Amino acid sequence: MGEQNYTPPLGTGDTQDYDRAIRIWTRERRWRSALLQATTPVAGETIVDFGCGTGTFAVMLKAAQPEVRIIGIDPDEEALAIARAKAEAARVGVEWRQGFAADLEAGTADAAVSSLVFHQMPVVEKARAFAALFQVLRPGGRLLIADYGRQRGLMRLLFRATIQRLDGVADTQPNADGILPDLIRDAGFVDVCEIDRVHTVTGTIMLLGAKRPA
């Protein structure tokens, strides 16, 4: 496998409580809906959900556009078991894989998405993951990220009191300092832009978009 360092759900590995916490504390419906709109899945496409976790967004994508091939990849076996159950309950077909971005085949996806993953990774692994996602995408492919970004004012205080207590400071502080757009550009992406920002009681979740050059 590729990247070896990652923080488990809630910083503790308590996967069973992860969905409830995300729903209560992050205004999940708001930012997931915005991410889905930004992704705009098109029939016939292949979309990779990197760090798919318990599969909520991968299932949303498939339900929104049944003619899209969805590949959900995550290193956490327990999270993937929950993801499979969600897909079965929703009666949608998603390809679930245990692994990291570097384990995906190059040049096979039209879009790559990721939500609430990068803030849990060391900077070196963040950079490696963006580089791997660049390779996974076909020329012209798009990247959509929803994650904690630059934190300002009250949002920075809330982020410190919640996310950094759960996931630690070392991996999360670069996100709070606004590193993600630079890492995305360094990986070779262009047209890096902020699509939306959602203020929550755990800090600001930012939606970022970018493209692999055509």
Coordinates of N, CA and C in Angstrom, one line a residue:
M1 N 0.8 -1.2 0.0 CA 0.0 0.0 0.0 C 0.9 1.3 0.0
G2 N 0.2 2.4 -0.2 CA 1.0 3.7 -0.3 C 1.1 4.3 1.1
E3 N 0.3 5.4 1.3 CA 0.4 6.1 2.6 C 0.2 5.1 3.7
Q4 N 1.0 5.3 4.8 CA 0.8 4.4 5.9 C 0.3 5.0 7.2
N5 N 0.3 6.4 7.3 CA -0.1 7.1 8.5 C -1.5 7.7 8.3
Y6 N -2.4 7.4 9.2 CA -3.7 8.0 9.1 C -4.3 8.0 10.5
T7 N -5.1 8.9 10.8 CA -5.8 9.0 12.1 C -7.1 8.3 12.0
P8 N -7.5 7.3 12.8 CA -8.8 6.6 12.7 C -9.9 7.5 13.1
P9 N -11.2 7.1 12.8 CA -12.3 7.9 13.1 C -12.4 8.5 14.5
L10 N -12.7 9.8 14.6 CA -12.8 10.5 15.8 C -11.5 10.5 16.6
G11 N -10.4 10.2 15.9 CA -9.1 10.2 16.5 C -8.9 9.0 17.5
T12 N -9.9 8.2 17.6 CA -9.8 7.1 18.6 C -10.1 5.7 17.9
G13 N -10.6 5.7 16.7 CA -11.0 4.4 16.1 C -12.4 4.0 16.4
D14 N -13.2 4.9 17.1 CA -14.6 4.6 17.5 C -15.5 4.8 16.3
T15 N -15.4 3.9 15.3 CA -16.1 4.1 14.1 C -17.7 4.1 14.3
Q16 N -18.2 3.3 15.2 CA -19.6 3.2 15.4 C -20.2 4.6 15.8
D17 N -19.5 5.5 16.4 CA -20.0 6.8 16.8 C -19.7 7.9 15.8
Y18 N -18.9 7.5 14.7 CA -18.5 8.5 13.8 C -19.6 9.2 13.1
D19 N -20.5 8.5 12.5 CA -21.6 9.1 11.7 C -22.4 10.0 12.6
R20 N -22.7 9.6 13.8 CA -23.5 10.4 14.7 C -22.8 11.7 15.0
A21 N -21.5 11.7 15.3 CA -20.8 12.9 15.6 C -20.7 13.8 14.4
I22 N -20.5 13.3 13.2 CA -20.4 14.1 12.0 C -21.7 14.8 11.8
R23 N -22.8 14.1 12.0 CA -24.2 14.6 11.7 C -24.5 15.7 12.7
I24 N -24.1 15.6 14.0 CA -24.5 16.5 15.0 C -23.6 17.8 15.0
W25 N -22.3 17.6 14.8 CA -21.3 18.6 15.0 C -20.8 19.3 13.8
T26 N -21.1 18.9 12.6 CA -20.4 19.5 11.4 C -21.4 20.1 10.4
R27 N -22.7 20.1 10.7 CA -23.7 20.6 9.7 C -23.6 19.7 8.4
E28 N -23.5 18.4 8.6 CA -23.2 17.5 7.6 C -24.1 17.7 6.3
R29 N -25.4 17.8 6.5 CA -26.3 17.9 5.3 C -25.9 19.1 4.5
R30 N -25.5 20.2 5.1 CA -25.2 21.4 4.4 C -23.9 21.2 3.5
W31 N -22.8 20.7 4.1 CA -21.6 20.6 3.3 C -21.6 19.5 2.3
R32 N -22.3 18.4 2.7 CA -22.3 17.2 1.8 C -23.2 17.6 0.5
S33 N -24.3 18.3 0.7 CA -25.1 18.7 -0.4 C -24.3 19.7 -1.3
A34 N -23.5 20.6 -0.7 CA -22.7 21.5 -1.5 C -21.6 20.7 -2.3
L35 N -21.0 19.7 -1.6 CA -20.0 18.9 -2.3 C -20.6 18.1 -3.4
L36 N -21.8 17.5 -3.2 CA -22.5 16.8 -4.3 C -22.8 17.7 -5.5
Q37 N -23.2 18.9 -5.2 CA -23.5 19.8 -6.3 C -22.3 20.2 -7.1
A38 N -21.2 20.4 -6.3 CA -19.9 20.8 -7.0 C -19.3 19.6 -7.8
T39 N -19.6 18.4 -7.4 CA -19.0 17.2 -8.1 C -19.7 17.0 -9.4
T40 N -21.0 17.3 -9.4 CA -21.8 17.1 -10.7 C -21.5 15.8 -11.4
P41 N -21.8 14.7 -10.8 CA -21.6 13.4 -11.5 C -22.3 13.3 -12.8
V42 N -21.6 12.8 -13.8 CA -22.2 12.6 -15.1 C -22.2 11.1 -15.5
A43 N -23.3 10.7 -16.1 CA -23.5 9.3 -16.5 C -22.2 8.8 -17.3
G44 N -21.7 7.6 -16.9 CA -20.6 7.1 -17.6 C -19.3 7.4 -17.0
E45 N -19.2 8.3 -16.0 CA -18.0 8.6 -15.4 C -17.6 7.6 -14.3
T46 N -16.3 7.7 -14.0 CA -15.8 6.9 -12.8 C -15.3 8.0 -11.8
I47 N -15.8 7.8 -10.6 CA -15.5 8.8 -9.5 C -14.9 8.0 -8.3
V48 N -13.8 8.5 -7.8 CA -13.1 7.9 -6.7 C -13.4 8.7 -5.5
D49 N -13.8 8.0 -4.4 CA -14.0 8.7 -3.1 C -12.9 8.3 -2.2
F50 N -11.9 9.1 -2.1 CA -10.7 8.8 -1.3 C -10.9 9.0 0.2
G51 N -10.6 8.0 1.0 CA -10.9 8.1 2.4 C -12.4 8.1 2.7
C52 N -13.1 7.2 2.0 CA -14.6 7.2 2.0 C -15.2 6.9 3.3
G53 N -14.4 6.4 4.3 CA -14.9 6.2 5.6 C -16.1 5.2 5.6
T54 N -17.2 5.7 6.3 CA -18.4 4.8 6.4 C -19.3 4.9 5.2
G55 N -18.9 5.6 4.1 CA -19.5 5.5 2.8 C -20.7 6.4 2.5
T56 N -20.9 7.4 3.4 CA -22.1 8.2 3.2 C -22.1 9.0 1.9
F57 N -20.9 9.6 1.6 CA -20.9 10.4 0.3 C -20.9 9.5 -0.9
A58 N -20.2 8.4 -0.9 CA -20.1 7.5 -2.0 C -21.5 7.0 -2.4
V59 N -22.3 6.7 -1.3 CA -23.7 6.3 -1.6 C -24.5 7.4 -2.1
M60 N -24.3 8.7 -1.6 CA -25.0 9.8 -2.1 C -24.8 10.0 -3.6
L61 N -23.5 9.9 -4.0 CA -23.1 10.1 -5.4 C -23.8 9.1 -6.3
K62 N -23.8 7.8 -5.8 CA -24.4 6.7 -6.7 C -25.9 6.9 -6.8
A63 N -26.5 7.3 -5.7 CA -28.0 7.6 -5.7 C -28.3 8.7 -6.6
A64 N -27.5 9.8 -6.6 CA -27.7 10.9 -7.4 C -27.6 10.7 -8.9
Q65 N -26.7 9.8 -9.2 CA -26.4 9.4 -10.6 C -26.1 8.0 -10.7
P66 N -27.1 7.1 -10.9 CA -26.9 5.6 -10.9 C -25.9 5.2 -12.0
E67 N -25.8 5.9 -13.1 CA -24.9 5.5 -14.2 C -23.5 5.9 -14.0
V68 N -23.1 6.3 -12.8 CA -21.7 6.6 -12.5 C -21.1 5.4 -11.8
R69 N -19.8 5.1 -12.1 CA -19.1 4.1 -11.4 C -18.4 4.7 -10.2
I70 N -18.7 4.3 -9.0 CA -18.1 4.9 -7.8 C -17.2 3.9 -7.1
I71 N -15.9 4.3 -6.9 CA -15.0 3.5 -6.1 C -14.7 4.2 -4.8
G72 N -15.0 3.6 -3.7 CA -14.8 4.1 -2.4 C -13.6 3.4 -1.8
I73 N -12.5 4.1 -1.4 CA -11.3 3.5 -0.8 C -11.0 4.1 0.5
D74 N -10.6 3.2 1.5 CA -10.3 3.7 2.8 C -9.5 2.6 3.5
P75 N -8.6 2.9 4.4 CA -7.7 1.9 5.0 C -8.4 1.2 6.2
D76 N -9.5 1.8 6.7 CA -10.2 1.3 7.9 C -11.2 0.2 7.5
E77 N -10.9 -1.0 8.0 CA -11.8 -2.2 7.6 C -13.2 -2.0 8.2
E78 N -13.2 -1.6 9.5 CA -14.5 -1.4 10.2 C -15.4 -0.4 9.5
A79 N -14.8 0.7 9.1 CA -15.5 1.7 8.3 C -16.1 1.2 7.0
L80 N -15.3 0.4 6.3 CA -15.8 -0.2 5.1 C -16.9 -1.1 5.3
A81 N -16.9 -1.9 6.4 CA -18.0 -2.8 6.7 C -19.3 -2.0 6.8
I82 N -19.3 -0.9 7.5 CA -20.4 0.0 7.6 C -20.9 0.6 6.3
A83 N -19.9 0.9 5.5 CA -20.1 1.5 4.1 C -20.9 0.5 3.3
R84 N -20.4 -0.8 3.3 CA -21.1 -1.8 2.5 C -22.6 -2.0 2.9
A85 N -22.8 -2.0 4.2 CA -24.2 -2.1 4.8 C -25.0 -0.9 4.3
K86 N -24.5 0.3 4.3 CA -25.2 1.4 3.8 C -25.6 1.3 2.3
A87 N -24.7 0.8 1.5 CA -24.9 0.7 0.1 C -26.0 -0.4 -0.1
E88 N -25.9 -1.5 0.6 CA -26.9 -2.5 0.5 C -28.3 -2.0 0.9
A89 N -28.4 -1.2 2.0 CA -29.6 -0.7 2.4 C -30.2 0.3 1.4
A90 N -29.4 1.0 0.7 CA -29.8 2.0 -0.3 C -30.0 1.3 -1.7
R91 N -29.6 0.1 -1.8 CA -29.7 -0.7 -3.0 C -28.9 0.0 -4.2
V92 N -27.7 0.4 -3.8 CA -26.8 1.0 -4.9 C -25.5 0.2 -4.9
G93 N -24.9 0.2 -6.1 CA -23.7 -0.6 -6.2 C -22.5 0.3 -6.2
V94 N -21.6 0.2 -5.2 CA -20.4 0.9 -5.0 C -19.2 -0.1 -4.9
E95 N -18.1 0.2 -5.5 CA -16.9 -0.7 -5.4 C -16.1 -0.2 -4.2
W96 N -16.1 -1.1 -3.2 CA -15.3 -0.7 -1.9 C -14.0 -1.4 -1.9
R97 N -12.9 -0.6 -1.6 CA -11.6 -1.1 -1.6 C -10.9 -0.7 -0.3
Q98 N -10.1 -1.6 0.3 CA -9.3 -1.2 1.4 C -7.9 -0.8 1.0
G99 N -7.5 0.4 1.3 CA -6.2 0.9 0.9 C -6.1 2.4 0.9
F100 N -5.1 2.9 0.2 CA -4.7 4.3 0.1 C -4.8 4.8 -1.3
A101 N -4.6 6.1 -1.5 CA -4.7 6.6 -2.8 C -3.7 6.0 -3.8
A102 N -2.5 5.8 -3.3 CA -1.5 5.2 -4.1 C -1.8 3.8 -4.6
D103 N -2.8 3.2 -4.0 CA -3.2 1.8 -4.5 C -4.1 1.8 -5.6
L104 N -4.6 3.0 -6.0 CA -5.5 3.1 -7.2 C -4.8 3.1 -8.5
E105 N -5.4 2.6 -9.5 CA -4.8 2.6 -10.9 C -4.7 3.9 -11.5
A106 N -3.6 4.3 -12.1 CA -3.4 5.6 -12.7 C -4.3 5.8 -13.9
G107 N -4.8 7.0 -14.1 CA -5.6 7.4 -15.3 C -6.9 6.7 -15.4
T108 N -7.6 6.4 -14.3 CA -8.8 5.6 -14.4 C -10.1 6.4 -14.0
A109 N -9.9 7.6 -13.4 CA -11.0 8.3 -12.9 C -11.3 9.7 -13.6
D110 N -12.5 10.1 -13.6 CA -12.9 11.4 -14.2 C -13.0 12.4 -13.1
A111 N -13.2 12.0 -11.9 CA -13.2 12.9 -10.7 C -12.8 12.1 -9.5
A112 N -12.2 12.9 -8.5 CA -11.8 12.3 -7.2 C -12.4 13.3 -6.2
V113 N -13.0 12.7 -5.2 CA -13.6 13.5 -4.1 C -13.0 13.0 -2.8
S114 N -13.0 13.8 -1.8 CA -12.5 13.5 -0.4 C -13.2 14.4 0.6
S115 N -13.6 13.8 1.7 CA -14.2 14.7 2.7 C -13.7 14.3 4.1
L116 N -13.3 15.3 4.8 CA -12.9 15.2 6.2 C -11.8 14.2 6.4
V117 N -10.8 14.1 5.5 CA -9.7 13.2 5.6 C -8.4 13.8 5.8
F118 N -8.1 14.9 5.0 CA -6.8 15.4 4.9 C -6.3 16.1 6.2
H119 N -7.3 16.6 7.0 CA -6.9 17.2 8.3 C -6.3 16.2 9.3
Q120 N -6.5 14.9 9.0 CA -6.1 13.9 9.9 C -4.7 13.3 9.5
M121 N -4.1 13.8 8.4 CA -2.9 13.2 7.9 C -1.7 14.1 8.1
P122 N -0.5 13.5 8.3 CA 0.7 14.3 8.4 C 0.9 15.0 7.1
V123 N 1.6 16.2 7.1 CA 1.8 17.0 5.9 C 2.4 16.1 4.8
V124 N 3.4 15.3 5.1 CA 4.0 14.5 4.0 C 3.0 13.6 3.4
E125 N 2.1 13.0 4.2 CA 1.1 12.1 3.6 C 0.0 12.9 2.9
K126 N -0.3 14.1 3.3 CA -1.2 14.9 2.6 C -0.7 15.1 1.1
A127 N 0.6 15.5 1.1 CA 1.2 15.8 -0.2 C 1.2 14.5 -1.1
R128 N 1.6 13.4 -0.5 CA 1.6 12.1 -1.3 C 0.2 11.8 -1.8
A129 N -0.8 12.0 -1.0 CA -2.1 11.6 -1.4 C -2.6 12.5 -2.5
F130 N -2.3 13.8 -2.5 CA -2.7 14.7 -3.6 C -2.0 14.3 -4.9
A131 N -0.7 13.9 -4.7 CA 0.1 13.5 -5.9 C -0.5 12.2 -6.5
A132 N -0.9 11.3 -5.6 CA -1.5 10.0 -6.1 C -2.9 10.3 -6.8
L133 N -3.7 11.2 -6.2 CA -5.0 11.5 -6.8 C -4.8 12.2 -8.2
F134 N -3.7 13.0 -8.3 CA -3.4 13.6 -9.6 C -3.2 12.5 -10.6
Q135 N -2.4 11.4 -10.2 CA -2.1 10.3 -11.1 C -3.4 9.5 -11.5
V136 N -4.3 9.4 -10.5 CA -5.5 8.6 -10.7 C -6.4 9.2 -11.7
L137 N -6.4 10.6 -11.8 CA -7.3 11.3 -12.7 C -6.8 11.3 -14.1
R138 N -7.8 11.2 -15.0 CA -7.5 11.4 -16.4 C -7.2 12.8 -16.7
P139 N -6.6 13.2 -17.8 CA -6.4 14.6 -18.1 C -7.7 15.3 -18.2
G140 N -7.8 16.5 -17.5 CA -9.0 17.2 -17.4 C -9.9 16.8 -16.3
G141 N -9.5 15.8 -15.5 CA -10.3 15.3 -14.4 C -10.3 16.3 -13.3
R142 N -11.4 16.2 -12.5 CA -11.6 17.2 -11.4 C -11.4 16.7 -10.0
L143 N -11.0 17.5 -9.1 CA -10.7 17.2 -7.7 C -11.7 18.0 -6.9
L144 N -12.4 17.4 -6.0 CA -13.3 18.1 -5.0 C -13.0 17.7 -3.6
I145 N -12.7 18.7 -2.8 CA -12.3 18.4 -1.4 C -13.2 19.2 -0.4
A146 N -13.7 18.5 0.6 CA -14.4 19.1 1.7 C -13.7 18.8 3.0
D147 N -13.1 19.8 3.6 CA -12.3 19.5 4.8 C -12.1 20.8 5.6
Y148 N -11.5 20.6 6.7 CA -11.2 21.8 7.5 C -10.1 22.5 6.9
G149 N -10.3 23.8 6.6 CA -9.3 24.7 6.0 C -8.8 25.7 6.9
R150 N -8.5 26.9 6.4 CA -8.0 28.0 7.2 C -9.0 28.4 8.2
Q151 N -8.6 28.5 9.5 CA -9.5 28.9 10.6 C -9.2 30.3 11.0
R152 N -10.2 31.1 11.2 CA -10.0 32.5 11.6 C -10.9 32.8 12.8
G153 N -10.5 33.7 13.7 CA -11.3 34.2 14.8 C -11.9 33.1 15.6
L154 N -13.2 33.2 15.8 CA -14.0 32.2 16.6 C -13.8 30.8 16.1
M155 N -13.8 30.7 14.8 CA -13.6 29.3 14.2 C -12.3 28.7 14.6
R156 N -11.3 29.4 14.7 CA -10.0 28.9 15.1 C -10.1 28.4 16.6
L157 N -10.8 29.1 17.4 CA -11.0 28.7 18.8 C -11.8 27.5 18.9
L158 N -12.9 27.4 18.2 CA -13.7 26.2 18.2 C -13.0 25.0 17.6
F159 N -12.2 25.2 16.6 CA -11.4 24.1 16.0 C -10.4 23.6 17.0
R160 N -9.7 24.5 17.8 CA -8.8 24.0 18.8 C -9.5 23.2 19.9
A161 N -10.7 23.6 20.3 CA -11.4 23.0 21.4 C -12.1 21.7 21.0
T162 N -12.2 21.4 19.7 CA -12.9 20.2 19.3 C -12.0 19.3 18.4
I163 N -11.8 19.6 17.2 CA -11.0 18.8 16.3 C -9.6 18.5 16.8
Q164 N -8.9 19.6 17.2 CA -7.6 19.4 17.6 C -7.4 18.6 18.9
R165 N -8.5 18.6 19.8 CA -8.4 17.7 20.9 C -8.6 16.3 20.5
L166 N -9.4 16.0 19.5 CA -9.7 14.7 19.1 C -8.6 14.1 18.2
D167 N -8.1 14.9 17.2 CA -7.2 14.4 16.2 C -5.7 14.9 16.4
G168 N -5.5 15.7 17.4 CA -4.1 16.2 17.7 C -3.8 17.5 16.9
V169 N -2.8 18.1 17.3 CA -2.4 19.4 16.7 C -1.5 19.2 15.5
A170 N -0.5 18.3 15.6 CA 0.5 18.2 14.6 C -0.1 18.0 13.1
D171 N -1.1 17.2 13.0 CA -1.6 17.0 11.6 C -2.7 18.0 11.2
T172 N -3.4 18.5 12.2 CA -4.5 19.4 11.9 C -4.1 20.9 11.8
Q173 N -3.0 21.3 12.4 CA -2.6 22.7 12.4 C -2.3 23.2 11.0
P174 N -1.6 22.4 10.1 CA -1.4 22.9 8.8 C -2.7 23.2 8.0
N175 N -3.7 22.4 8.2 CA -5.0 22.7 7.6 C -5.5 24.1 8.1
A176 N -5.5 24.3 9.5 CA -5.9 25.5 10.1 C -5.2 26.7 9.6
D177 N -3.9 26.5 9.2 CA -3.1 27.6 8.7 C -3.3 27.8 7.2
G178 N -4.1 27.0 6.5 CA -4.5 27.2 5.1 C -3.5 26.5 4.1
I179 N -3.0 25.3 4.4 CA -2.0 24.7 3.6 C -2.6 24.0 2.4
L180 N -3.9 23.6 2.5 CA -4.4 22.7 1.4 C -4.3 23.2 0.0
P181 N -4.7 24.5 -0.3 CA -4.6 25.0 -1.7 C -3.2 24.9 -2.2
D182 N -2.2 25.2 -1.4 CA -0.8 25.1 -1.9 C -0.4 23.7 -2.2
L183 N -0.8 22.7 -1.3 CA -0.4 21.3 -1.6 C -1.1 20.8 -2.8
I184 N -2.3 21.3 -3.1 CA -3.0 20.8 -4.3 C -2.3 21.4 -5.5
R185 N -1.9 22.6 -5.5 CA -1.1 23.2 -6.6 C 0.2 22.5 -6.8
D186 N 0.9 22.2 -5.7 CA 2.2 21.5 -5.7 C 2.1 20.2 -6.4
A187 N 0.9 19.5 -6.3 CA 0.7 18.2 -6.9 C 0.5 18.3 -8.4
G188 N 0.4 19.5 -8.9 CA 0.2 19.7 -10.4 C -1.2 20.1 -10.8
F189 N -2.1 20.3 -9.9 CA -3.4 20.7 -10.2 C -3.5 22.2 -10.6
V190 N -4.4 22.5 -11.4 CA -4.7 23.9 -11.8 C -6.1 24.3 -11.4
D191 N -6.4 25.6 -11.6 CA -7.7 26.2 -11.3 C -8.1 25.8 -9.9
V192 N -7.2 25.9 -9.0 CA -7.5 25.6 -7.6 C -8.4 26.8 -7.0
C193 N -9.5 26.5 -6.5 CA -10.4 27.5 -6.0 C -11.2 27.1 -4.8
E194 N -11.7 28.1 -4.1 CA -12.6 27.8 -3.0 C -14.0 27.9 -3.5
I195 N -14.8 26.9 -3.3 CA -16.1 26.8 -3.8 C -17.1 27.3 -2.7
D196 N -16.9 26.9 -1.5 CA -17.8 27.3 -0.4 C -17.1 27.1 0.9
R197 N -17.6 27.7 1.9 CA -17.2 27.5 3.3 C -18.4 27.4 4.2
V198 N -18.3 26.4 5.1 CA -19.4 26.2 6.0 C -18.9 26.3 7.5
H199 N -19.4 27.2 8.2 CA -19.0 27.4 9.6 C -19.8 26.5 10.5
T200 N -19.0 25.8 11.4 CA -19.7 24.8 12.3 C -19.1 25.0 13.7
V201 N -19.7 24.3 14.6 CA -19.2 24.4 16.0 C -17.8 23.7 16.2
T202 N -17.4 23.1 15.1 CA -16.0 22.5 15.2 C -15.0 23.2 14.3
G203 N -15.4 24.3 13.7 CA -14.5 25.1 12.9 C -15.1 25.2 11.5
T204 N -14.3 25.8 10.6 CA -14.8 26.0 9.2 C -14.4 24.9 8.3
I205 N -15.4 24.3 7.6 CA -15.2 23.3 6.6 C -15.2 24.0 5.3
M206 N -14.1 23.8 4.5 CA -14.0 24.5 3.2 C -14.2 23.5 2.1
L207 N -14.8 23.9 1.0 CA -14.9 23.1 -0.2 C -14.0 23.7 -1.3
L208 N -13.1 22.9 -1.7 CA -12.1 23.3 -2.7 C -12.2 22.5 -4.0
G209 N -12.0 23.1 -5.1 CA -12.0 22.5 -6.4 C -10.7 22.7 -7.1
A210 N -10.4 21.8 -8.0 CA -9.2 21.9 -8.9 C -9.3 20.9 -10.0
K211 N -8.4 21.1 -11.0 CA -8.5 20.2 -12.2 C -7.1 19.7 -12.5
R212 N -7.0 18.5 -13.1 CA -5.7 18.0 -13.7 C -5.7 18.7 -15.1
P213 N -4.6 19.3 -15.5 CA -4.5 19.9 -16.8 C -5.0 18.9 -17.9
A214 N -5.7 19.4 -18.9 CA -6.2 18.6 -20.0 C -5.1 18.0 -20.8

